[in-house]
Tab-separated table of C-alpha atoms in Angstrom:
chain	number	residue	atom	x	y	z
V	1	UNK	CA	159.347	68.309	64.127
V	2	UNK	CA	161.651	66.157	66.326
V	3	UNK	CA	162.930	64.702	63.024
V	4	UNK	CA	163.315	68.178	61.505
V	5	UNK	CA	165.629	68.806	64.561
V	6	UNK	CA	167.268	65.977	64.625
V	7	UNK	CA	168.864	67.166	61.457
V	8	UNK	CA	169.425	70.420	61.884
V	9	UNK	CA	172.082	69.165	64.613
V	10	UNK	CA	173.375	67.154	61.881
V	11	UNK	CA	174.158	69.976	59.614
V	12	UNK	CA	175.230	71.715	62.281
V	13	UNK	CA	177.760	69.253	63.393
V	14	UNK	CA	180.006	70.250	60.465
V	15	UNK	CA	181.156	73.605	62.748
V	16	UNK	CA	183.295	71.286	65.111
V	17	UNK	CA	186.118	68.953	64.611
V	18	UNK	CA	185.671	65.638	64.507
V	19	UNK	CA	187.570	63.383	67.642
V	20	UNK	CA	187.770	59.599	67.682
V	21	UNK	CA	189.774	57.486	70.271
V	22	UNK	CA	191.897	54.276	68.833
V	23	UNK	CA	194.004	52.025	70.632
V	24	UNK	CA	195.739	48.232	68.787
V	25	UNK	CA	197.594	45.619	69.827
V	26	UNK	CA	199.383	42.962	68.039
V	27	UNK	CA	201.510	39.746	68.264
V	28	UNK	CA	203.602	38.925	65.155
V	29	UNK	CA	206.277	36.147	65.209
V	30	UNK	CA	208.247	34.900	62.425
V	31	UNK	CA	210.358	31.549	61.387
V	32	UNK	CA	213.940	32.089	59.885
V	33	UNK	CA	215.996	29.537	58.634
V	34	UNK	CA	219.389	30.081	59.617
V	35	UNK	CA	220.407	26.806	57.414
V	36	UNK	CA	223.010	24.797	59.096
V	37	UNK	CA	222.579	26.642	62.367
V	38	UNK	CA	219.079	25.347	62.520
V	39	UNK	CA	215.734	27.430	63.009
V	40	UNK	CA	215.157	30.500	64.936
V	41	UNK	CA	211.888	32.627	65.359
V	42	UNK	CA	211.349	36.231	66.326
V	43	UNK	CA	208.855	37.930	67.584
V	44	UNK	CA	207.485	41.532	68.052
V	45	UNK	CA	204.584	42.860	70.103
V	46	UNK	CA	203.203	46.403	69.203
V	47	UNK	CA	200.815	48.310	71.632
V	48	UNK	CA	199.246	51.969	70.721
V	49	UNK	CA	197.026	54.095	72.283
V	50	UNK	CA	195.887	57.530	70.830
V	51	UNK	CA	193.634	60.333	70.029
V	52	UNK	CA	193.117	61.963	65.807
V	53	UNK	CA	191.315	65.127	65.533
V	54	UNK	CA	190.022	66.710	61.799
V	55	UNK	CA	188.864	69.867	60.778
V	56	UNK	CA	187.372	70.851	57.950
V	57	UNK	CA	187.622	74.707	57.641
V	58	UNK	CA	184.602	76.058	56.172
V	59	UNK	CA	186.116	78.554	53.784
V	60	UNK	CA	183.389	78.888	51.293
V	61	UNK	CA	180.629	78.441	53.376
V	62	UNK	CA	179.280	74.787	52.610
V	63	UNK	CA	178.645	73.753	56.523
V	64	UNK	CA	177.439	77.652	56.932
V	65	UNK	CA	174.871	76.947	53.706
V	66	UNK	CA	174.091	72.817	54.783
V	67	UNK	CA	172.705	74.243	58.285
V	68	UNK	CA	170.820	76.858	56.989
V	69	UNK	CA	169.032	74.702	55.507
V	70	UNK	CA	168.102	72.321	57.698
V	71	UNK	CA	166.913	75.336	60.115
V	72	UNK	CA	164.707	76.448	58.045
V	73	UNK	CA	163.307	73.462	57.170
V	74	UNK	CA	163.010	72.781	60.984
V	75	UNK	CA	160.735	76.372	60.977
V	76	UNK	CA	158.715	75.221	58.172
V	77	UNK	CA	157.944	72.038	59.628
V	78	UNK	CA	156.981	73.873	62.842
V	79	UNK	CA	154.672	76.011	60.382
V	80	UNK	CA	153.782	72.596	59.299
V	81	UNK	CA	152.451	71.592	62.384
V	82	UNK	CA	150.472	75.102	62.914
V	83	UNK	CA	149.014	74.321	59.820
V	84	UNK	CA	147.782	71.052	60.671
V	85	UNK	CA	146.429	72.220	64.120
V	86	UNK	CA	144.254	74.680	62.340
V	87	UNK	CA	142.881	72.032	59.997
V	88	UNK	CA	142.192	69.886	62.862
V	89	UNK	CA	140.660	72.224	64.828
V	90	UNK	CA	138.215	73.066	61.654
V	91	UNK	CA	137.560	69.161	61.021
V	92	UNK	CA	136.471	68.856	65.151
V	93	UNK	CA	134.344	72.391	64.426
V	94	UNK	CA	132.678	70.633	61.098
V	95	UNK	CA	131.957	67.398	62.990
V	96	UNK	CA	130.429	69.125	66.051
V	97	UNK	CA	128.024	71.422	64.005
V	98	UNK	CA	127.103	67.938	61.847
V	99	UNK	CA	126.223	65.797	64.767
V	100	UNK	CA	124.195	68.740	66.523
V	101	UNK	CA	122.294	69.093	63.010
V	102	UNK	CA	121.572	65.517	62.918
V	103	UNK	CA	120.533	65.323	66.429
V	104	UNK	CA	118.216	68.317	65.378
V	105	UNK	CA	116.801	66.820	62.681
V	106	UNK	CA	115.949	63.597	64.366
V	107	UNK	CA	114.001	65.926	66.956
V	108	UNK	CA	112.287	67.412	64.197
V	109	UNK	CA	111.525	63.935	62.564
V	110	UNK	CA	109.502	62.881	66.135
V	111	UNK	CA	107.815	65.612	66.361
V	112	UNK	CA	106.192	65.655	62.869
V	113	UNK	CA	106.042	61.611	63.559
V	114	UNK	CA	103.628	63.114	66.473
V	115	UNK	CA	102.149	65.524	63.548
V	116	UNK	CA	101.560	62.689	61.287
V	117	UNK	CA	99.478	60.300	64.373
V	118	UNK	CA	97.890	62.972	65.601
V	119	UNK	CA	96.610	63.814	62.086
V	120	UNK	CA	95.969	60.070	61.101
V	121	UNK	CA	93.358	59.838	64.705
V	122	UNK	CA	91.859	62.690	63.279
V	123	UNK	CA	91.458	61.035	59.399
V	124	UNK	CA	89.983	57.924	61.026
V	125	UNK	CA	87.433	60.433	63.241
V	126	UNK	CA	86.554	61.934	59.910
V	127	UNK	CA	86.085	58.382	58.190
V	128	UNK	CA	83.735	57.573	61.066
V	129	UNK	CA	81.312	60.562	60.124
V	130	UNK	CA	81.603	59.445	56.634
V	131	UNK	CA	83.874	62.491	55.862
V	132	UNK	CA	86.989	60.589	54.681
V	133	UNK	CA	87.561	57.532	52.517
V	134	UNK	CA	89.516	54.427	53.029
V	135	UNK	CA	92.052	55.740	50.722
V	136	UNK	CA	92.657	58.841	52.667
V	137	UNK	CA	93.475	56.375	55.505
V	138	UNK	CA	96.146	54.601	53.493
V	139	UNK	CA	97.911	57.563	52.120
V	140	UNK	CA	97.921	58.917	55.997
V	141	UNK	CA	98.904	55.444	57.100
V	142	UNK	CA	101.660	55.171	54.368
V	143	UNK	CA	103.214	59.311	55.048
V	144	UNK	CA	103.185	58.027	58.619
V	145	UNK	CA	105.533	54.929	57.705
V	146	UNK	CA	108.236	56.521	55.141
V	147	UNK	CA	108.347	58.809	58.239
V	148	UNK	CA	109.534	56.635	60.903
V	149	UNK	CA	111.809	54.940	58.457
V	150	UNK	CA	113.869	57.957	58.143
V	151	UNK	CA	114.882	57.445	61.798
V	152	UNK	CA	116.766	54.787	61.584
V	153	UNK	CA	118.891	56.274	58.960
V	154	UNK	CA	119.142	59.499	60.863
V	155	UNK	CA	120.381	57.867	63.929
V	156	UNK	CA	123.193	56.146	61.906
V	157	UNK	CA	124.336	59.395	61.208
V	158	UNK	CA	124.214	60.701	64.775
V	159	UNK	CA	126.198	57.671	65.688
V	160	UNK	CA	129.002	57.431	62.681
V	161	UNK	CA	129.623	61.392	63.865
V	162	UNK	CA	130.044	60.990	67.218
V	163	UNK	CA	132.563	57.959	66.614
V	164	UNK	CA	134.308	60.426	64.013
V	165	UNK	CA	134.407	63.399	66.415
V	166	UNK	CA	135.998	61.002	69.048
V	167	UNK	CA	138.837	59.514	66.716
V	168	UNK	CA	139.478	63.610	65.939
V	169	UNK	CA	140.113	64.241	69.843
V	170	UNK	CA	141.955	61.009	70.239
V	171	UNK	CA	139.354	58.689	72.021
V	172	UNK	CA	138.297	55.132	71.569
V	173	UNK	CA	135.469	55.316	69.335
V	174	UNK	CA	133.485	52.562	70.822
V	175	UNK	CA	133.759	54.652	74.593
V	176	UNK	CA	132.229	57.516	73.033
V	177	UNK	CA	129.612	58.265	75.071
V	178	UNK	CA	130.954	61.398	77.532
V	179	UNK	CA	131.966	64.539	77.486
V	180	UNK	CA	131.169	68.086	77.013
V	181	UNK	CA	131.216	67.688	73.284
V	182	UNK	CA	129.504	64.117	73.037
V	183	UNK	CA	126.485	65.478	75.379
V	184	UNK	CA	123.215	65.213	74.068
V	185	UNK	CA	122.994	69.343	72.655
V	186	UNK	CA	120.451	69.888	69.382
V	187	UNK	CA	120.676	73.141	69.341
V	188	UNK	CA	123.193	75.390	67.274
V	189	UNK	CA	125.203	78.262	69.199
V	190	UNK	CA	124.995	81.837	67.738
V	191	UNK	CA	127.091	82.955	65.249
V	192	UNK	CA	129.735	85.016	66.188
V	193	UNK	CA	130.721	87.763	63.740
V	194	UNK	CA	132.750	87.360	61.177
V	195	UNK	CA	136.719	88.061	61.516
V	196	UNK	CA	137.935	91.128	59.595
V	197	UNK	CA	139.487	90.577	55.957
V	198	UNK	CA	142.018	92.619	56.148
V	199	UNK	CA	144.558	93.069	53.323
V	200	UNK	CA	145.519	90.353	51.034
V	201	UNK	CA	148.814	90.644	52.261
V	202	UNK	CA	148.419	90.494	56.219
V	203	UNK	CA	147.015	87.369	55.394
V	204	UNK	CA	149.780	85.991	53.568
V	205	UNK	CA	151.524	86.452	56.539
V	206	UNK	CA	149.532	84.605	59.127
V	207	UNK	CA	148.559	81.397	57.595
V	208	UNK	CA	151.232	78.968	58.518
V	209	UNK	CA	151.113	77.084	55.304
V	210	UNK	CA	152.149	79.657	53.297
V	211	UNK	CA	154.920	80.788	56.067
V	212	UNK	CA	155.781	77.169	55.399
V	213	UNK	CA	156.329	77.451	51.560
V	214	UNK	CA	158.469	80.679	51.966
V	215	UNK	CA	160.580	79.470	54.480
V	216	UNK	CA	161.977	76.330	51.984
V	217	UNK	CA	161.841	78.040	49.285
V	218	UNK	CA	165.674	79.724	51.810
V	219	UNK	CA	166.239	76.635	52.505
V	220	UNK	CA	166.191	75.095	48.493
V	221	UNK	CA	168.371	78.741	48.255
V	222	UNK	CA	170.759	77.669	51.045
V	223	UNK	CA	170.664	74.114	49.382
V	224	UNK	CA	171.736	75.919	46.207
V	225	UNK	CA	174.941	77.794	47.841
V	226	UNK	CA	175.924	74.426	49.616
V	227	UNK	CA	176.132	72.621	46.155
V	228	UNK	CA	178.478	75.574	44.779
V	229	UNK	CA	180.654	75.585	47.173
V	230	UNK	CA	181.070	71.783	47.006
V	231	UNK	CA	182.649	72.296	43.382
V	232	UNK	CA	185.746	74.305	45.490
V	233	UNK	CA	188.431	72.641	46.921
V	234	UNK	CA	188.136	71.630	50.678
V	235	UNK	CA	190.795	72.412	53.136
V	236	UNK	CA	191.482	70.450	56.459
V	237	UNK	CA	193.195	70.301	59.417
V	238	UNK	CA	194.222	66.860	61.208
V	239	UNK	CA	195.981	65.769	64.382
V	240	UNK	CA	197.257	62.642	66.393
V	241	UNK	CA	198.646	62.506	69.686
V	242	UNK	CA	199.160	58.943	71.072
V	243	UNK	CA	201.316	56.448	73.193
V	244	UNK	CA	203.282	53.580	70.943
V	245	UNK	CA	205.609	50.783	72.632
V	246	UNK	CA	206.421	46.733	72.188
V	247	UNK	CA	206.203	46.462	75.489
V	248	UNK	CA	203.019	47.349	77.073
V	249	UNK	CA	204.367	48.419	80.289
V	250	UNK	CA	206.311	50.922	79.016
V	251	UNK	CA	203.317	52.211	76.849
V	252	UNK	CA	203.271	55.324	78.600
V	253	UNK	CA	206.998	56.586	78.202
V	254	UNK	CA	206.577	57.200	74.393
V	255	UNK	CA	205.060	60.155	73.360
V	256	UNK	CA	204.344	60.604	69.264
V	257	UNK	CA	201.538	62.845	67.523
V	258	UNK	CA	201.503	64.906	64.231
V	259	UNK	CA	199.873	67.731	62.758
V	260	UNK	CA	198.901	67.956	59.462
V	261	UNK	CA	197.153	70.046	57.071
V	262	UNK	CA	195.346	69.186	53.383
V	263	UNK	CA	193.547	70.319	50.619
V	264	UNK	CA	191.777	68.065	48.100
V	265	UNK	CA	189.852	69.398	44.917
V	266	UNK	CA	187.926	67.600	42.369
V	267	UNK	CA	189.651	67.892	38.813
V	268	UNK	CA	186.923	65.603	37.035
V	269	UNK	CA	184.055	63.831	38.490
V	270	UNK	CA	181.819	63.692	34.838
V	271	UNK	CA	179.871	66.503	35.730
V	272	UNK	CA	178.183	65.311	38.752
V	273	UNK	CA	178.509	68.101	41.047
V	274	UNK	CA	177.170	70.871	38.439
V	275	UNK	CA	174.903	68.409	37.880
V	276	UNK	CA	174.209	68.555	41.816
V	277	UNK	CA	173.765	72.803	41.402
V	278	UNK	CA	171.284	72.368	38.495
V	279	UNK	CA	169.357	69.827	40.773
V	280	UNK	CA	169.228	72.005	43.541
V	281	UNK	CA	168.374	75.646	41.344
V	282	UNK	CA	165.368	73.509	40.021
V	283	UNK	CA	164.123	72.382	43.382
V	284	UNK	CA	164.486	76.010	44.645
V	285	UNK	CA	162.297	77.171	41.075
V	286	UNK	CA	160.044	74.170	41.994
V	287	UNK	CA	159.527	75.846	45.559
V	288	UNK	CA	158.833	79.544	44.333
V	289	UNK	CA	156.064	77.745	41.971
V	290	UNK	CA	154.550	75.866	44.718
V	291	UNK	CA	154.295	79.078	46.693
V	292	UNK	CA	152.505	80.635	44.026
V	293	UNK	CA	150.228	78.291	43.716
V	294	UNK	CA	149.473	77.930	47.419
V	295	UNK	CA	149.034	82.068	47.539
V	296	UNK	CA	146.233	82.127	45.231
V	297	UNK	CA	144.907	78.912	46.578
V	298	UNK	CA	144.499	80.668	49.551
V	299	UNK	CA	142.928	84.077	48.399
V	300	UNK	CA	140.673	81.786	46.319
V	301	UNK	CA	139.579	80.418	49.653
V	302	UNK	CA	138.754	83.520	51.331
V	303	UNK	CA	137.161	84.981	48.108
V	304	UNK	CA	135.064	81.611	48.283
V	305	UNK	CA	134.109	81.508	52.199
V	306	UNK	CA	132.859	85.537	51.681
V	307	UNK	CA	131.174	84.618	48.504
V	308	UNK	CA	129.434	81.649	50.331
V	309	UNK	CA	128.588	83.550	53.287
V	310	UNK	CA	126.874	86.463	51.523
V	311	UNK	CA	124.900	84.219	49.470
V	312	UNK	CA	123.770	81.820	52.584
V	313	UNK	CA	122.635	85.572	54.011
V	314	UNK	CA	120.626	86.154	50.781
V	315	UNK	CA	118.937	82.715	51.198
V	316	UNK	CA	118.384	82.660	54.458
């Protein structure tokens, strides 16, 4: 975004005349031979101090076009940034609900590790009484040990997402051991309703990704107007105001400036800057695809998260 501004104020840099400060000073001498006179040399000092102003008068509306542009490329990068906040904010959601499952399934693993002893005491009992054979004690034996292997694995897992939820809110994996989110929670919250649909097109209209792709698809079609007025001739203004003297102490008591005024035009260039509009009309086509894609890209999401969510219903 700070880039994104940074260049708007570039483009927009074009509505004011450009100023620069100069000043020079030189030594020349030079040898003359004056034959049978001999030798003489002369020499000349020069001293100037001034200030040259230009202007380029935006008659067709290049500058106008060049920093539209770049503001709305600013927006859409601030839509950007929306968009990524939202997908961050999912990804910490995701993680969360993943490391409370995992802590809830490693709860679930002791307790039927307390099943499985409890129940292999109660096979040996029977063996005792002549009820149960050896082999009944090495299957029990055997459930009880592919059990207790799955904790290691499931504690991993606990672990690798609590580093990963850390990293998401900016904190040194290896310190993650605090927090409200990092406590030691197994259970889920409730589910809070869902949010209401709406109409396809009130969507469009709040997702911040697709704000994004409208908002340079203007900015391809300012990018387009600056590229045809660049074919027209450009029309300036210039100025200089300044001191000039040989002698440096009486810079000051020698006025001189100038105004001028020009207008340049390219005649033949080898078709570079129609060349330049084509570019720029198939960037702005590129743009209006890429919208359309992202637009049903994002209905096929919502059509997929409802689809999803009445199925889980009909399983659950």
């Amino acid at each position: 975004v700070d880039q994104a501004q940074a260049i708007a104020k570039q483009a927009g840099a074009g509505w004011w005349p450009r100023v620069s400060a100069s000043g020079d000073a030189s030594r020349s001498e030079r040898f003359m031979s004056l034959g049978a006179l001999g030798n003489t040399s002369i020499t000349q000092n020069s001293y100037s101090l001034g200030v040259a102003a230009s202007y380029e008068l935006d008659v067709w509306g290049k500058v106008r076009s060049r920093a539209g542009a770049a503001n709305k490329d600013l927006e859409a990068t601030r839509q950007d940034l929306e968009a990524i906040a939202i997908s961050l904010s999912a990804q910490v959601a995701e993680t969360w609900f993943s490391l409370i499952e995992a802590r809830a399934q490693e709860r679930l693993l002791r307790d039927q590790l307390e099943v499985n002893g409890t129940y292999l005491d109660f096979v040996e009992r029977r063996f005792g009484s002549g009820l149960a054979s050896a082999l009944d004690i090495l299957q029990q034996k055997q459930q009880l040990a592919a059990t207790k292997a799955q904790l290691p694995n499931i504690a991993a897992n606990a672990a690798a997402l609590k580093h990963q939820l850390a990293v998401l809110l900016a904190e040194a994996p290896a310190q993650a051991t605090s927090g409200p989110h990092l406590s030691d929670e197994a259970s889920l919250p409730d589910v809070p309703p869902l949010p209401e649909v709406g109409v396809p097109s009130r969507m469009l209209q709040r997702r911040p990704d697709l704000r994004s792709a409208q908002l340079r698809i203007a900015a391809a079609d300012h990018r387009i107007a600056a590229a045809i007025a660049d074919r027209f001739p450009s029309i300036g203004l210039s100025a200089n105001a300044g001191f000039a003297a040989a002698n440096i102490t009486a810079l000051f008591e020698n006025f001189v400036y100038s105004i001028a005024g020009n207008i340049s035009a390219t005649l033949w260039d080898g078709g570079r800057l129609s060349a330049e509009v084509d570019r720029t009309k198939a960037v702005a086509e590129e743009r209006v695809l890429s919208y359309g894609k992202a637009v049903l890209l994002a209905l096929q999401e919502v059509e997929d998260a409802l689809a999803r969510e009445h199925y889980q219903g009909e399983t659950l």
